[in-house]
Amino acid sequence: MINHTDSNAFLIETDNTSYIFKVLPTGQLEHLYYGKKLTVPEGAEEENLDALTEKHAFYPGNTIGYDQEHLQYSLEDMRLEMSSYGKGDIREPFICLVHADGSRTSDFVYDSFEIKNESLSLGYMPASYDESGKAQTLCVRLKDASYDLLLELNYVVYADCDVITRNARLINKSEEAVQIDRILSMQLDLDRAGYVFTTFRGAWAREMQRDDCLVTGGKHIASSMTGTSSNRCNPFFMVHPIETNEDAGEVYGFNLVYSGNHYECVEASAFGKTRICSGINPESFCYRLDPGESFDAPEAVMTYSREGFNSMSRNMHRFVREHIVRGEWKKKTRPVLLNSWEAAYFDINEGKLTRLAKAAKEVGIELLVMDDGWFGERDNDSCSLGDWEVNPKKLPHGLKGLADKINNIGLEFGIWVEPEMINEKSKLFEKHPEWVIQIPGKPHSEGRNQRLLDLSNPEVQDYIIDRMSTIFGSANISYVKWDMNRIFSDYYSLHLEKERQGELAHRYILGLYRVMKTLTEGFPAILFEGCSAGGNRFDLGILSYFPQIWASDDTDAMCRLAIQTGYSYGYPMSTVTAHVSDCPNHQTLRITPLETRFNVAAFGVLGYECNLCDMKKEEIAAIKAQVELYKEWRETLQWGDFYRGKGSAAMPSVSASMSGTAAVPYSSDNFSEWTCVSPDGKKAVGMVMQRLVVPNSPFHCYHARGLKGEALYHFYNRVLKIDVREFGDLINTASPIHVKKDSLLLDIIAKFVKMDGETEDVKASGDTLMEGGVHLKQAFGATGYNGEVRHFQDFGSRIYFMEECE
Ligand code: DGJ
């Protein structure tokens, strides 16, 4: 709900939050409050605002008084809805413009407002959307006091998600061009300092490592300069008091609907106020706005909860599921897939892929994905990107021939593409060297031997749309993995005038959005999966077109625990894809139990990425059982509410996240717990994972989350059969004859004798499971083993099921 009061204040309300600002006598917008919903007796609204307003009598020493009539106002010490450079506010600006006369001072003051019963529309740039007809937008128009420029600040309200989004549109009404050096999307000023700025940083294969930083003074910046939203720092972030934890305390969550270079800043001012802002990274951006033109900053997303990080995450999850992800796959059950990458890398062909498909069918997998290597001369990563023609030696019957074979085996068929890229060694480069991002006549730096096509050029966009449409339409393709494997360097577009080169990074992203929009609308039945060397472009812009994203090239279950925990703060698990792979793991050489690899991957959108044809019979049998189990529970796992439990405490050690060993996410204890609860609260899946065995420490208590307190639940596990070889020569403590470790005899015994794993089976109320917890069966502690003991080794884990009793 949006209200405008007689004193020119704006009150925005969601189900549980209020956001309030008002027009100052100077025309600036003073931010008054963002937090828990304020209930105010009818008729007392105006008086109530007075309590929220700072009372200024004289401006502080050595600051700037706004003007002679308003000497009480120093913009440096006011809470503002947006701030510009030049009128005394020396903090982080929202907007920086260079006017035709060379001046860099802007002064946007209130002009008018409008309330619309709709969400934003930003052309090809994606924005949140609303199907319920309930979303409202407040548009506040500001105009520059000295130049003919309009700035519209938009606030979209999604009441039931407790989300408010913001964006800014600059309109040049003057006769002269203006240079935009910076235009952010969101600014929020809070009246105290000392908040924690939590960001999610990393690199390739260790994305989304949580980093907490206390901001008591100065500016702290999170940003990306990779040209993508990046694995170095995701655009999602949180700001909260130091005491906030998963289940209690205040927290603000923010994100940006954008896939390019972004910028987030939290600044504690000299006067002890905090300014939070986010938007396009000004470092790599400079835009000429001609007379009559307008510029849209991407949409920023804000949410608030006073019930801890889990509650904030659920607001974000609901918002992403309902108002970002769109199209046929928005709520459709995601298939279990087998991807060929870690199974064969570039060495694929029709025979291998059909054999993989048959093995996949045997275990219940539903979709075979042919990854990189199927086109041009692509036997390694040095060539052929751009030449999207089937390699006839590898696929003699073409895409259609292969797709038909896979379909006949009973699987859907999917392919991998990387359309934004080109290798110098390609026919496309020979034909169109001018389509590539490069500085004319200068040496070019490369990443993975490849270059970026210039997506700011509509001709290049059309080419990609055309080529991809031909491929997607040439066979029964149900799924497309859209990859993007290098970051930007040597920024230069031959398509843009030299004065406009600072626009390239942003125009690339707009071009990408046009391509994505056209293709996803042209092929609505295809399930698109975003990928950028794993999670180098995991953001709300991509999710507006592709409903799921390959979260990381790292498939090690321990690393994935941290990575998926990181994503879960801002993104629902229906958007996070996760695969079970072979061991030793290809990224870490670590060996983790197959059960654990499944347990972790099952909390995302499950797939497999291994050579099933080479796996042992027992592994195949285990995978078959996993797939069956996942299918039984996937509605809960894909669409349920995800909760972090133990093992996600704040303030990780820097050394742990740098070394990539923050595998148990930031945990001072040795366990991590996740719970996923079906939307109706009747079913839940829990997971407990252990990092390293601690000897003689047998008891663990799992605490569920999100259940209905009074309902009675049946809590149980999947009873496992344990391979006797897991016990090494301890077998001799039970065997009547001596059995040598690693012997043929032990292998034969292992075929016929399995040890019973522990059984968990209790009935308890939701409250009991959440507050008291379930005291699990004792873990192995070297004093004995039977079916009452939990065999729980290094990287051991269990999943548990909870069902409401009728
Ligand atoms: C990077 C991706 O993240 C991998 O999954 C795989 O598709 C390779 N690219 C293929 O080149």
PDB file of C-alpha atoms in Angstrom, residues 553-700:
ATOM      1  CA  ASP A 553      31.958 -25.820 -11.600  1.00  0.00           C
ATOM      2  CA  ASP A 554      32.964 -27.207  -8.244  1.00  0.00           C
ATOM      3  CA  THR A 555      31.052 -30.436  -7.629  1.00  0.00           C
ATOM      4  CA  ASP A 556      32.923 -31.413  -4.455  1.00  0.00           C
ATOM      5  CA  ALA A 557      30.216 -31.978  -1.839  1.00  0.00           C
ATOM      6  CA  MET A 558      32.139 -30.209   0.923  1.00  0.00           C
ATOM      7  CA  CYS A 559      32.751 -27.124  -1.222  1.00  0.00           C
ATOM      8  CA  ARG A 560      29.192 -27.244  -2.478  1.00  0.00           C
ATOM      9  CA  LEU A 561      27.914 -27.140   1.088  1.00  0.00           C
ATOM     10  CA  ALA A 562      29.426 -23.676   1.513  1.00  0.00           C
ATOM     11  CA  ILE A 563      28.562 -22.528  -2.005  1.00  0.00           C
ATOM     12  CA  GLN A 564      24.917 -23.598  -1.823  1.00  0.00           C
ATOM     13  CA  THR A 565      24.603 -22.187   1.689  1.00  0.00           C
ATOM     14  CA  GLY A 566      25.895 -18.893   0.263  1.00  0.00           C
ATOM     15  CA  TYR A 567      23.354 -18.857  -2.571  1.00  0.00           C
ATOM     16  CA  SER A 568      20.544 -19.754  -0.186  1.00  0.00           C
ATOM     17  CA  TYR A 569      20.783 -16.354   1.501  1.00  0.00           C
ATOM     18  CA  GLY A 570      19.429 -14.610  -1.587  1.00  0.00           C
ATOM     19  CA  TYR A 571      18.169 -17.225  -4.027  1.00  0.00           C
ATOM     20  CA  PRO A 572      15.614 -20.055  -3.807  1.00  0.00           C
ATOM     21  CA  MET A 573      16.985 -23.548  -4.313  1.00  0.00           C
ATOM     22  CA  SER A 574      14.785 -24.030  -7.406  1.00  0.00           C
ATOM     23  CA  THR A 575      17.273 -21.727  -9.178  1.00  0.00           C
ATOM     24  CA  VAL A 576      20.442 -23.491  -7.990  1.00  0.00           C
ATOM     25  CA  THR A 577      21.528 -26.542  -9.980  1.00  0.00           C
ATOM     26  CA  ALA A 578      23.718 -29.153  -8.330  1.00  0.00           C
ATOM     27  CA  HIS A 579      25.275 -32.363  -9.641  1.00  0.00           C
ATOM     28  CA  VAL A 580      26.544 -35.587  -8.153  1.00  0.00           C
ATOM     29  CA  SER A 581      29.954 -36.319  -9.665  1.00  0.00           C
ATOM     30  CA  ASP A 582      32.615 -38.995  -9.451  1.00  0.00           C
ATOM     31  CA  CYS A 583      35.400 -39.290  -6.863  1.00  0.00           C
ATOM     32  CA  PRO A 584      38.191 -38.371  -6.438  1.00  0.00           C
ATOM     33  CA  ASN A 585      36.486 -35.117  -7.236  1.00  0.00           C
ATOM     34  CA  HIS A 586      37.752 -33.421 -10.408  1.00  0.00           C
ATOM     35  CA  GLN A 587      38.221 -30.002  -8.799  1.00  0.00           C
ATOM     36  CA  THR A 588      39.665 -30.970  -5.415  1.00  0.00           C
ATOM     37  CA  LEU A 589      40.724 -34.645  -5.691  1.00  0.00           C
ATOM     38  CA  ARG A 590      38.787 -35.122  -2.437  1.00  0.00           C
ATOM     39  CA  ILE A 591      36.896 -38.329  -1.794  1.00  0.00           C
ATOM     40  CA  THR A 592      33.481 -37.926  -0.207  1.00  0.00           C
ATOM     41  CA  PRO A 593      30.802 -40.599   0.244  1.00  0.00           C
ATOM     42  CA  LEU A 594      28.377 -40.991  -2.668  1.00  0.00           C
ATOM     43  CA  GLU A 595      25.572 -40.594  -0.153  1.00  0.00           C
ATOM     44  CA  THR A 596      26.903 -37.170   0.859  1.00  0.00           C
ATOM     45  CA  ARG A 597      27.322 -36.050  -2.754  1.00  0.00           C
ATOM     46  CA  PHE A 598      23.662 -36.874  -3.289  1.00  0.00           C
ATOM     47  CA  ASN A 599      22.462 -35.369  -0.020  1.00  0.00           C
ATOM     48  CA  VAL A 600      24.038 -32.014  -0.846  1.00  0.00           C
ATOM     49  CA  ALA A 601      22.996 -31.967  -4.518  1.00  0.00           C
ATOM     50  CA  ALA A 602      19.420 -33.001  -3.665  1.00  0.00           C
ATOM     51  CA  PHE A 603      18.848 -29.659  -1.947  1.00  0.00           C
ATOM     52  CA  GLY A 604      19.334 -27.931  -5.301  1.00  0.00           C
ATOM     53  CA  VAL A 605      17.959 -28.974  -8.691  1.00  0.00           C
ATOM     54  CA  LEU A 606      19.534 -32.430  -8.909  1.00  0.00           C
ATOM     55  CA  GLY A 607      21.646 -33.753 -11.757  1.00  0.00           C
ATOM     56  CA  TYR A 608      24.506 -36.199 -12.285  1.00  0.00           C
ATOM     57  CA  GLU A 609      27.772 -35.453 -14.026  1.00  0.00           C
ATOM     58  CA  CYS A 610      29.854 -38.620 -14.200  1.00  0.00           C
ATOM     59  CA  ASN A 611      30.521 -41.559 -16.448  1.00  0.00           C
ATOM     60  CA  LEU A 612      27.775 -43.922 -15.384  1.00  0.00           C
ATOM     61  CA  CYS A 613      29.084 -46.488 -17.875  1.00  0.00           C
ATOM     62  CA  ASP A 614      32.306 -46.856 -15.849  1.00  0.00           C
ATOM     63  CA  MET A 615      30.750 -47.012 -12.411  1.00  0.00           C
ATOM     64  CA  LYS A 616      30.616 -50.036 -10.152  1.00  0.00           C
ATOM     65  CA  LYS A 617      27.400 -52.033  -9.879  1.00  0.00           C
ATOM     66  CA  GLU A 618      26.898 -50.981  -6.269  1.00  0.00           C
ATOM     67  CA  GLU A 619      27.313 -47.326  -7.200  1.00  0.00           C
ATOM     68  CA  ILE A 620      24.770 -47.679  -9.984  1.00  0.00           C
ATOM     69  CA  ALA A 621      22.343 -49.346  -7.583  1.00  0.00           C
ATOM     70  CA  ALA A 622      22.889 -46.541  -5.059  1.00  0.00           C
ATOM     71  CA  ILE A 623      22.315 -43.888  -7.729  1.00  0.00           C
ATOM     72  CA  LYS A 624      19.132 -45.602  -8.847  1.00  0.00           C
ATOM     73  CA  ALA A 625      17.846 -45.507  -5.285  1.00  0.00           C
ATOM     74  CA  GLN A 626      18.867 -41.842  -4.959  1.00  0.00           C
ATOM     75  CA  VAL A 627      17.024 -40.813  -8.122  1.00  0.00           C
ATOM     76  CA  GLU A 628      13.916 -42.664  -7.006  1.00  0.00           C
ATOM     77  CA  LEU A 629      14.045 -41.017  -3.611  1.00  0.00           C
ATOM     78  CA  TYR A 630      14.622 -37.575  -5.103  1.00  0.00           C
ATOM     79  CA  LYS A 631      11.641 -37.948  -7.423  1.00  0.00           C
ATOM     80  CA  GLU A 632       9.491 -38.864  -4.440  1.00  0.00           C
ATOM     81  CA  TRP A 633      10.599 -35.747  -2.541  1.00  0.00           C
ATOM     82  CA  ARG A 634      11.464 -33.267  -5.257  1.00  0.00           C
ATOM     83  CA  GLU A 635       8.319 -31.176  -4.988  1.00  0.00           C
ATOM     84  CA  THR A 636       9.364 -30.362  -1.429  1.00  0.00           C
ATOM     85  CA  LEU A 637      13.045 -29.970  -2.283  1.00  0.00           C
ATOM     86  CA  GLN A 638      12.487 -27.796  -5.367  1.00  0.00           C
ATOM     87  CA  TRP A 639       9.565 -25.664  -4.181  1.00  0.00           C
ATOM     88  CA  GLY A 640       9.749 -25.811  -0.408  1.00  0.00           C
ATOM     89  CA  ASP A 641      11.037 -23.191   2.014  1.00  0.00           C
ATOM     90  CA  PHE A 642      14.746 -23.610   2.651  1.00  0.00           C
ATOM     91  CA  TYR A 643      16.235 -22.968   6.113  1.00  0.00           C
ATOM     92  CA  ARG A 644      19.811 -22.881   7.262  1.00  0.00           C
ATOM     93  CA  GLY A 645      20.397 -24.465  10.657  1.00  0.00           C
ATOM     94  CA  LYS A 646      23.621 -25.047  12.545  1.00  0.00           C
ATOM     95  CA  GLY A 647      26.854 -24.297  10.781  1.00  0.00           C
ATOM     96  CA  SER A 648      25.991 -20.980   9.165  1.00  0.00           C
ATOM     97  CA  ALA A 649      27.046 -18.611  11.919  1.00  0.00           C
ATOM     98  CA  ALA A 650      28.393 -15.153  11.098  1.00  0.00           C
ATOM     99  CA  MET A 651      31.932 -13.791  10.897  1.00  0.00           C
ATOM    100  CA  PRO A 652      33.852 -16.429   8.962  1.00  0.00           C
ATOM    101  CA  SER A 653      37.578 -16.430   9.265  1.00  0.00           C
ATOM    102  CA  VAL A 654      39.235 -14.758   6.319  1.00  0.00           C
ATOM    103  CA  SER A 655      41.817 -17.506   6.032  1.00  0.00           C
ATOM    104  CA  ALA A 656      39.132 -20.160   5.743  1.00  0.00           C
ATOM    105  CA  SER A 657      37.359 -18.482   2.847  1.00  0.00           C
ATOM    106  CA  MET A 658      40.624 -17.598   1.080  1.00  0.00           C
ATOM    107  CA  SER A 659      41.946 -21.114   1.245  1.00  0.00           C
ATOM    108  CA  GLY A 660      38.671 -22.454  -0.085  1.00  0.00           C
ATOM    109  CA  THR A 661      38.389 -24.582   3.019  1.00  0.00           C
ATOM    110  CA  ALA A 662      35.359 -22.734   4.285  1.00  0.00           C
ATOM    111  CA  ALA A 663      33.654 -25.951   3.329  1.00  0.00           C
ATOM    112  CA  VAL A 664      31.602 -26.181   6.446  1.00  0.00           C
ATOM    113  CA  PRO A 665      30.183 -22.756   6.057  1.00  0.00           C
ATOM    114  CA  TYR A 666      31.758 -20.521   8.603  1.00  0.00           C
ATOM    115  CA  SER A 667      31.191 -22.959  11.295  1.00  0.00           C
ATOM    116  CA  SER A 668      33.011 -23.097  14.530  1.00  0.00           C
ATOM    117  CA  ASP A 669      31.305 -26.382  15.126  1.00  0.00           C
ATOM    118  CA  ASN A 670      31.726 -29.366  12.911  1.00  0.00           C
ATOM    119  CA  PHE A 671      28.206 -29.744  11.581  1.00  0.00           C
ATOM    120  CA  SER A 672      25.926 -28.092   9.089  1.00  0.00           C
ATOM    121  CA  GLU A 673      22.176 -28.500   8.941  1.00  0.00           C
ATOM    122  CA  TRP A 674      19.651 -27.655   6.259  1.00  0.00           C
ATOM    123  CA  THR A 675      15.874 -28.110   6.273  1.00  0.00           C
ATOM    124  CA  CYS A 676      13.444 -27.731   3.415  1.00  0.00           C
ATOM    125  CA  VAL A 677       9.725 -27.565   4.201  1.00  0.00           C
ATOM    126  CA  SER A 678       6.885 -28.075   1.700  1.00  0.00           C
ATOM    127  CA  PRO A 679       4.762 -24.960   1.095  1.00  0.00           C
ATOM    128  CA  ASP A 680       1.868 -26.453   3.102  1.00  0.00           C
ATOM    129  CA  GLY A 681       4.186 -27.375   5.999  1.00  0.00           C
ATOM    130  CA  LYS A 682       3.157 -31.041   5.887  1.00  0.00           C
ATOM    131  CA  LYS A 683       6.454 -32.468   4.695  1.00  0.00           C
ATOM    132  CA  ALA A 684      10.082 -31.621   5.244  1.00  0.00           C
ATOM    133  CA  VAL A 685      13.516 -32.923   4.412  1.00  0.00           C
ATOM    134  CA  GLY A 686      16.456 -32.300   6.721  1.00  0.00           C
ATOM    135  CA  MET A 687      20.161 -32.807   6.301  1.00  0.00           C
ATOM    136  CA  VAL A 688      23.024 -33.098   8.751  1.00  0.00           C
ATOM    137  CA  MET A 689      26.573 -33.038   7.473  1.00  0.00           C
ATOM    138  CA  GLN A 690      29.770 -33.554   9.393  1.00  0.00           C
ATOM    139  CA  ARG A 691      33.112 -32.201   8.346  1.00  0.00           C
ATOM    140  CA  LEU A 692      35.603 -34.376  10.226  1.00  0.00           C
ATOM    141  CA  VAL A 693      35.116 -37.185  12.680  1.00  0.00           C
ATOM    142  CA  VAL A 694      35.785 -36.139  16.255  1.00  0.00           C
ATOM    143  CA  PRO A 695      36.668 -39.268  18.220  1.00  0.00           C
ATOM    144  CA  ASN A 696      34.462 -40.275  21.088  1.00  0.00           C
ATOM    145  CA  SER A 697      31.884 -37.599  20.410  1.00  0.00           C
ATOM    146  CA  PRO A 698      28.891 -39.729  19.560  1.00  0.00           C
ATOM    147  CA  PHE A 699      25.838 -37.539  20.063  1.00  0.00           C
ATOM    148  CA  HIS A 700      24.289 -35.106  17.679  1.00  0.00           C
TER     149      HIS A 700
END
